[in-house]
XYZ file of C-alpha atoms in Angstrom:
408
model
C 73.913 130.640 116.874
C 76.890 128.498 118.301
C 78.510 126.716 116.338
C 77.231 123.228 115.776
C 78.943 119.601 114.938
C 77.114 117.632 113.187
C 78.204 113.779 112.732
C 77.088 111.928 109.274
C 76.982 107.943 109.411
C 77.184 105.468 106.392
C 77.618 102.270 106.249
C 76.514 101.584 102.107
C 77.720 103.067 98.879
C 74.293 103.723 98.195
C 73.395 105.614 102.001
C 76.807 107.861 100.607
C 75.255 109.139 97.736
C 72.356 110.158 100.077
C 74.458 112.046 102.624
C 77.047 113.437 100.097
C 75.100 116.153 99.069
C 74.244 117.244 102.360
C 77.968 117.326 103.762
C 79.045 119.215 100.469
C 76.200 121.565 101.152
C 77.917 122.483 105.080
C 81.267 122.615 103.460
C 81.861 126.473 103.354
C 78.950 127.406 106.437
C 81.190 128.440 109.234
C 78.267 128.222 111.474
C 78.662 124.153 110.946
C 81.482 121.616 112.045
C 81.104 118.029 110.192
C 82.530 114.450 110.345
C 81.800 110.935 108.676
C 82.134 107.681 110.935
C 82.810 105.211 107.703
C 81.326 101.278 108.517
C 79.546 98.520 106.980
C 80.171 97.556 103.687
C 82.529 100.007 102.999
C 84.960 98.698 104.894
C 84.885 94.994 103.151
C 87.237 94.285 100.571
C 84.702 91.719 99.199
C 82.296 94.879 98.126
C 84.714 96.574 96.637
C 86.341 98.513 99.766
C 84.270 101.871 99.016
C 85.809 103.737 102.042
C 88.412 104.332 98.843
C 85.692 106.725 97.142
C 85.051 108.329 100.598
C 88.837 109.071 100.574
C 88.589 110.574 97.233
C 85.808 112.361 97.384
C 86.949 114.205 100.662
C 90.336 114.088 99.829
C 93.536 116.204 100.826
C 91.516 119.421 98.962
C 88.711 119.036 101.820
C 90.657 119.197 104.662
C 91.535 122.971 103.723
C 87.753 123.519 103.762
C 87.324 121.543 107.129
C 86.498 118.456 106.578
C 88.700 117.047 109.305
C 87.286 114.129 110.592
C 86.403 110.776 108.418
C 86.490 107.908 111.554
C 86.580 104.432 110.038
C 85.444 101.513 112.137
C 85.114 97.874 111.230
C 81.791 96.830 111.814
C 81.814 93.267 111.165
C 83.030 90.107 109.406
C 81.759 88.286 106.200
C 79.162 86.560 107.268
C 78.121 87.949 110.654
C 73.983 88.387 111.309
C 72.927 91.536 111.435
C 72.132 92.048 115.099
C 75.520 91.368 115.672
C 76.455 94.142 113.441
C 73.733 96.313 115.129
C 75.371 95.615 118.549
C 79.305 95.626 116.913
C 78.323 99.025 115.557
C 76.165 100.321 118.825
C 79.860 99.883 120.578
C 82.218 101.482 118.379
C 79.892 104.406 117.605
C 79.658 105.163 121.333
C 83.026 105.273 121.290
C 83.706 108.083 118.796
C 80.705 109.751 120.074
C 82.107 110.097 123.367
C 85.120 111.898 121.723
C 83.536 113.451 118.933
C 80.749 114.976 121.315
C 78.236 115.975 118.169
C 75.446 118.159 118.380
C 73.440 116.206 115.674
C 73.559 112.508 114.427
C 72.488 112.374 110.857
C 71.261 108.555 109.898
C 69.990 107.813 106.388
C 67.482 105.229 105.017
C 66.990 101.526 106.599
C 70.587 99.814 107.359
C 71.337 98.616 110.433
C 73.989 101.127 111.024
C 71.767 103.975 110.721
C 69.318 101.960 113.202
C 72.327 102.100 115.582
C 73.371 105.747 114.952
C 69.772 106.657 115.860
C 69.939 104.801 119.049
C 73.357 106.534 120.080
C 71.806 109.696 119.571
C 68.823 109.028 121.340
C 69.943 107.675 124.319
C 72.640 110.019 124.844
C 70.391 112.802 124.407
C 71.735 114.046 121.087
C 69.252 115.500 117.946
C 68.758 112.567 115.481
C 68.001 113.401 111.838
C 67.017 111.122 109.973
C 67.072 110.950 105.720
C 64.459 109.585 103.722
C 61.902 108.171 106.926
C 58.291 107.255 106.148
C 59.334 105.339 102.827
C 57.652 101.763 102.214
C 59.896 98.659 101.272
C 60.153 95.227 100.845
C 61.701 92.599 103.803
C 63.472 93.925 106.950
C 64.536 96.965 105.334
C 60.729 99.042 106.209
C 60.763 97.496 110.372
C 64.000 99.314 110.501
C 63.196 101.990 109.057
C 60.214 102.649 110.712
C 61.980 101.966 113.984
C 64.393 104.516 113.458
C 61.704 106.901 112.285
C 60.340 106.498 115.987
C 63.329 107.255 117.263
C 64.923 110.051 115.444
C 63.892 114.030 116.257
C 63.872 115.030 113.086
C 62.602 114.014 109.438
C 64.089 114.964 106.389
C 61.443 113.371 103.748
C 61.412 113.128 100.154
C 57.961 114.261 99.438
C 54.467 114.571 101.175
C 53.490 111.495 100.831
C 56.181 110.217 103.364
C 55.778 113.382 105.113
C 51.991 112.601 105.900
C 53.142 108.748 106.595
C 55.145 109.986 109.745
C 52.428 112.053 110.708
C 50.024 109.222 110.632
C 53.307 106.910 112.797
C 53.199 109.977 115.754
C 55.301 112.426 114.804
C 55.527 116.210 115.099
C 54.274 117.865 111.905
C 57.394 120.619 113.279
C 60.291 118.116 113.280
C 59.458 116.915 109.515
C 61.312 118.554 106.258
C 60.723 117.722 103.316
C 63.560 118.206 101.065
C 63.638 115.240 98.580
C 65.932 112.780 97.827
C 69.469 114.445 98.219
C 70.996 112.237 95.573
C 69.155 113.471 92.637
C 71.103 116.726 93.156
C 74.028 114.138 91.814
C 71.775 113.187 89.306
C 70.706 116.256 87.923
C 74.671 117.960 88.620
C 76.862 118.650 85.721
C 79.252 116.338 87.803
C 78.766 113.698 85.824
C 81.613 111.918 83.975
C 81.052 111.524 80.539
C 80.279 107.655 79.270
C 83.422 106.895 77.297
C 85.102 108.249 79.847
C 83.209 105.439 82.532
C 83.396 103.019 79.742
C 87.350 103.243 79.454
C 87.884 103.592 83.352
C 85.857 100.213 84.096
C 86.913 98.212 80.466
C 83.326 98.438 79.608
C 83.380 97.235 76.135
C 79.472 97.832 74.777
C 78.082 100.866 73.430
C 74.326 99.397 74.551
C 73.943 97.790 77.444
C 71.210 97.022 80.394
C 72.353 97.244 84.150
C 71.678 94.219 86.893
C 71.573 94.825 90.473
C 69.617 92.163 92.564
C 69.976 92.370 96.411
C 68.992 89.493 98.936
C 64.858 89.417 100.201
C 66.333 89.145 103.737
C 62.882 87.724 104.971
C 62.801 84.576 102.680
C 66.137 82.926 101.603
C 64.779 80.718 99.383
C 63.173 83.631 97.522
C 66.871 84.838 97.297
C 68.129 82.091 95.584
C 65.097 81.633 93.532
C 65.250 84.992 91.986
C 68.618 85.017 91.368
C 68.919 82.228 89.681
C 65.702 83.208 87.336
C 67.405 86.745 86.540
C 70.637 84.716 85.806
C 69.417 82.108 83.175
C 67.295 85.763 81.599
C 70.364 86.925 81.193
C 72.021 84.329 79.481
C 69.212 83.496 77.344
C 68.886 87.188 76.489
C 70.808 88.946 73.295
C 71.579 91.761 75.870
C 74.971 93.234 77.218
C 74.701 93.586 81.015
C 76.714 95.226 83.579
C 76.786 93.388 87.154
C 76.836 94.927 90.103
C 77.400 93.128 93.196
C 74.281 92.578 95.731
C 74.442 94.542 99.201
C 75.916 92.585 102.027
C 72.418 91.656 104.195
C 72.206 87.683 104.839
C 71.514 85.958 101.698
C 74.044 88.033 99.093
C 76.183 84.457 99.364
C 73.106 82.806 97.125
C 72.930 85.860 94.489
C 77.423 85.713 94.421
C 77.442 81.850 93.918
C 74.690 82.492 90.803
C 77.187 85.031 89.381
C 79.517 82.500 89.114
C 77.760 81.302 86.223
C 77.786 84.644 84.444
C 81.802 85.275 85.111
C 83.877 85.247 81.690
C 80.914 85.851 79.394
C 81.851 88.204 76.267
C 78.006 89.756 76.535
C 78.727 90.589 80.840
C 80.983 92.423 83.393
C 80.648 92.237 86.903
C 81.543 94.423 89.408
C 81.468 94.435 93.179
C 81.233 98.364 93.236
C 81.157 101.297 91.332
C 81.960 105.007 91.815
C 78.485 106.392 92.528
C 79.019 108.998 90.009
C 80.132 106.522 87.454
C 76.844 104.442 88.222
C 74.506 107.155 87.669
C 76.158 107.812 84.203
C 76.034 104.249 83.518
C 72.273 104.297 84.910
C 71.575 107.472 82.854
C 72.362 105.266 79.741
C 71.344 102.259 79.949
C 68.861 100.307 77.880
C 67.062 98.771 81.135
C 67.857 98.190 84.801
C 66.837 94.618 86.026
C 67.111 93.190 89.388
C 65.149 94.168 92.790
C 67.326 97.335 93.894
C 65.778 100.958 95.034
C 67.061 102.418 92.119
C 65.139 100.375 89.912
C 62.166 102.685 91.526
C 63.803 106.014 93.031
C 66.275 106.906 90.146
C 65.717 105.284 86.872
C 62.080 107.371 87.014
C 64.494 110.822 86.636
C 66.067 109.608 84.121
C 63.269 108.276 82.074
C 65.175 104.692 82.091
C 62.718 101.643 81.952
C 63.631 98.928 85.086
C 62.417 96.179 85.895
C 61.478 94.791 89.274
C 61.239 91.044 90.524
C 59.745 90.090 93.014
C 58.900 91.747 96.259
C 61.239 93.485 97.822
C 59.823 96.654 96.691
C 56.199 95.648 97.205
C 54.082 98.899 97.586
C 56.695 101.121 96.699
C 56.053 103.905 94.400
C 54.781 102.890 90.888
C 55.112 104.477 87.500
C 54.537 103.684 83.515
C 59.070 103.194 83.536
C 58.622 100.372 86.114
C 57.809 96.879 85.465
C 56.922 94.463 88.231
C 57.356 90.576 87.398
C 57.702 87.929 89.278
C 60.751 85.624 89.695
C 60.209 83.465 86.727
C 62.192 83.038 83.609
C 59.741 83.870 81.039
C 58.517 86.997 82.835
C 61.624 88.515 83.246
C 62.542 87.809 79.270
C 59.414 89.789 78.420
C 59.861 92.361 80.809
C 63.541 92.755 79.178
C 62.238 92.863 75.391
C 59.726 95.021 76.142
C 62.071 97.119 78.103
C 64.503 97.404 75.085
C 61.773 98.122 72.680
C 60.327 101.180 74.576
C 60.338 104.311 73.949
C 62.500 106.951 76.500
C 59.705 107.839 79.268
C 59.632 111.450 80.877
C 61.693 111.755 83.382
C 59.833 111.789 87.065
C 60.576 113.907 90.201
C 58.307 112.071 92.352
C 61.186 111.794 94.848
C 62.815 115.406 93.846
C 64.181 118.138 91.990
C 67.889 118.458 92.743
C 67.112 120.847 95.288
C 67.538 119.185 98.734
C 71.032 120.141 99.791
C 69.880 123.640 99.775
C 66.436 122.681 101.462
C 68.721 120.870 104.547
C 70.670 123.791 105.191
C 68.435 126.087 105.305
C 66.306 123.507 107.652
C 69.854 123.803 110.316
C 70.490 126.979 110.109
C 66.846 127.774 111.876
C 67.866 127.734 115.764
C 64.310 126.634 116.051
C 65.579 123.161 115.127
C 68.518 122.930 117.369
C 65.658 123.162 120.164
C 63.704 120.209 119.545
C 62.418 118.571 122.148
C 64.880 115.592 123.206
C 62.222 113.760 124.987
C 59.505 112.816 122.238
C 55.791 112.045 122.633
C 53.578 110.345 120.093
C 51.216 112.734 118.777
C 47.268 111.473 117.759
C 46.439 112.391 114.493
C 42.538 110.784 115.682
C 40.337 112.318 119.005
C 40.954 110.232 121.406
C 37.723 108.101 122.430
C 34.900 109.876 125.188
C 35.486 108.714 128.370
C 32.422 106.387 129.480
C 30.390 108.263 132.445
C 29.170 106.479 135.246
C 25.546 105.783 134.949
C 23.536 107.147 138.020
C 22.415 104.479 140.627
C 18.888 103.347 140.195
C 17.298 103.400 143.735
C 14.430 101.063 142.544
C 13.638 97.829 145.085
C 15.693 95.723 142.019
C 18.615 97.842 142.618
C 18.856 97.910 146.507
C 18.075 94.102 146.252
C 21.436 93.909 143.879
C 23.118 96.127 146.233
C 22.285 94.391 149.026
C 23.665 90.577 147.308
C 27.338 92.366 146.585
C-alpha cells in the first residue's frame, strides 16, 4: 500500500480531544503521513488561545516522529455569523489543500469547520472521514452534522445505534466503522494528571467542587440568555464550589459571558475560558456534579459515573441514563437537580459511547486498502423496496370505451 497523507481538521478544544487519539494512534505507522490545519476557536485569544495545547501536545518531541505539519489559519473575528466562517474557512482550507495534496480529510462532530473540511474533500474528489456521524443533538449542531454525514465517504461511529442511523440516512453499510468515541481512550489512559497537581496549576482552591459549562441554543437566543441567567442565580444561591468554563464561540456565547460577569470575584467560583483537555477530564473525573447544557454532560460524565445535569434542550433526544438529569431552565429546578446531584450516590460508570479502544479500531479501519477505494462518487442506498411500478390497465373495447376514445 502507498503511502497515504491523511489531513486532520479542528476547529474546538473539544473536536481535539476527539481527533487526538487518532493522530497519536498514526504516529509510529510508516505506511501513514499526517497533518493538523488548526482554526476556529483555537485561534481566539478570547477562548483561551488553545492552538497553545496543540503546540504542546505535538511539540518539538513529535516532529522526530513526523509530525511535520500543524497549518494554523484564522478563521474569523469575534463576532462573525457562522456562514461567514463556513465560507472564511471553505477558502483558506482550499488553500492548504492545494499544497498539502491529502489523500484523506478527517472531519469530526458538527462545527462548521468540519462542515467545510467535508466539502473540500468532496468536491475535490478526496476520501472524507468523518468522526462521530449519525449522533442526535440539540439546535444547529444535528443539520450540520447530518449534512456532513451526507457528504463524507466514510463513518467512524461510536456505537450501533448511530451506525444503524446512517444506514437508515443512505449510506453504505461498507463505508461505516464503528469504533467509539476516541476520547474515552483519554479518559480511560493513565495520562491523566493527578488532581492536586490540576488544582495547583489552575489556583483551584476547593477540595469539592461541581463543574459548569453552558453553551449558546444557537436556534433561540432568548433561550440563551434565559438559561444562563437561571444556572447563574443556582449557582449563587447554591452552597456549592463551581468551576466555570467558558461557553463555545457559536452566536449567542456574548449572553452566557455578560451573565458570568455576575459570578467573577466570588470566593465559592473560578472561571476559566479554557482548560487543558487532560486537566478537564481529571477535573470532570472528580467532580461532585456537572451542570450546564454541554455534550459532556451526556457523552463523558456516564464513564465516569459523575451525575450532570442538563437544562434545557440542546441535547433533546440525546442518549439518556440514571447519571443524567434533564430540567428545564428555571431556578428552582436546577437547585433540586444540584442537591440531589450532591446527595447521590457514585453511579456505574457507562460505555454506551466506548471502551477506550477506538484509536486501535481506526487504524486498523486505514490500513485495509479496501478503504482507500471507496467509491468517490456516492449514491443513496434504500434501506425500503422501492414501490411496484403501476401497469397499464388493458383497453376496454366495449361501445363506452370507443365512445371515450372517440371524444379525446
Amino acid at each position: 500500500m502507498p503511502k497515504r497523507k491523511i489531513l486532520f481538521i479542528s476547529g474546538t478544544r473539544a473536536d481535539f480531544g476527539k481527533i487526538r487519539p487518532l493522530i497519536q494512534a498514526l504516529d509510529n505507522d510508516a505506511r501513514f503521513e499526517h497533518s493538523l490545519f488548526v482554526t476556529g476557536m483555537h485561534t481566539l485569544a478570547r477562548y483561551g488561545f488553545t492552538v497553545d495545547e496543540i503546540f504542546k501536545t505535538f511539540g518539538s518531541e513529535r516532529l522526530e516522529k513526523g509530525f511535520r505539519n500543524v497549518h494554523v489559519f484564522m478563521n474569523q473575528v469575534h463576532g462573525e455569523s457562522m456562514d461567514l466562517v463556513l465560507a472564511n474557512t471553505i477558502f483558506g482550507l482550499s488553500r492548504y489543500v492545494s499544497e498539502y495534496q491529502p489523500d484523506m480529510i478527517v472531519v469530526h462532530g458538527d462545527r462548521v469547520e468540519a462542515l467545510a473540511g467535508a466539502l473540500v474533500g468532496s468536491m475535490r474528489n478526496i476520501l472524507v472521514a468523518h468522526i462521530e456521524g449519525g449522533e442526535l443533538s440539540g439546535t444547529i449542531d444535528e443539520l450540520i452534522r447530518h449534512s456532513i454525514s451526507k457528504v463524507a465517504h466514510l463513518h467512524f461511529t461510536a456505537n450501533e445505534e448511530t451506525r444503524d442511523r446512517l444506514i437508515q440516512m443512505g449510506e453504505r453499510r461498507e463505508s461505516i466503522f464503528t469504533i467509539g468515541s476516541p476520547d474515552i481512550d483519554i479518559m480511560l489512559s493513565d495520562d491523566l494528571p493527578d488532581l492536586e497537581e490540576v488544582r495547583a496549576y489552575y489556583g483551584i482552591p476547593f477540595e469539592r467542587y461541581a463543574v459548569a459549562l453552558l453553551h449558546p441554543v444557537t436556534t433561540n437566543p432568548a433561550e440563551t440568555r434565559r438559561e444562563a441567567r437561571a444556572m447563574v442565580k443556582a449557582m449563587l444561591a447554591s452552597p456549592h464550589n463551581f468551576v466555570v468554563i467558558y461557553p463555545n464561540n457559536d452566536t449567542g456565547s456574548d449572553f452566557i459571558l455578560q451573565e458570568y460577569e455576575c459570578l467573577k470575584g466570588h470566593a465559592r467560583i473560578r472561571i476559566y475560558p479554557s482548560l487543558r483537555l487532560t486537566s478537564f477530564l481529571t477535573l470532570l473525573k472528580h467532580a461532585d456534579f456537572l451542570v450546564g447544557n454541554s455534550s459532556a454532560g451526556v457523552r463523558e460524565t456516564p464513564v465516569y459515573g459523575v451525575p450532570s445535569i442538563n437544562i434545557g434542550s440542546r441535547q433533546a433526544n440525546r442518549f439518556v441514563c440514571p447519571s443524567i438529569a434533564n430540567v428545564a431552565g428555571r431556578v428552582p429546578d436546577i437547585l433540586t437537580a444540584m442537591e440531589n446531584a450532591r446527595a447521590a450516590t457514585c453511579f456505574e460508570p457507562v460505555y454506551h459511547f466506548g471502551r477506550g479502544d477506538s484509536a486501535r479500531h481506526f487504524r486498523a479501519a486505514l490500513a485495509d486498502e479496501a478503504v482507500w477505494q471507496t467509491p468517490r462518487q456516492k449514491q443513496f442506498v434504500d434501506i425500503i423496496q422501492p414501490l411496484p411500478t403501476p401497469q397499464p390497465q388493458a383497453e376496454k373495447t366495449g361501445p363506452r370505451s370507443r365512445r371515450l376514445a372517440l371524444v379525446k
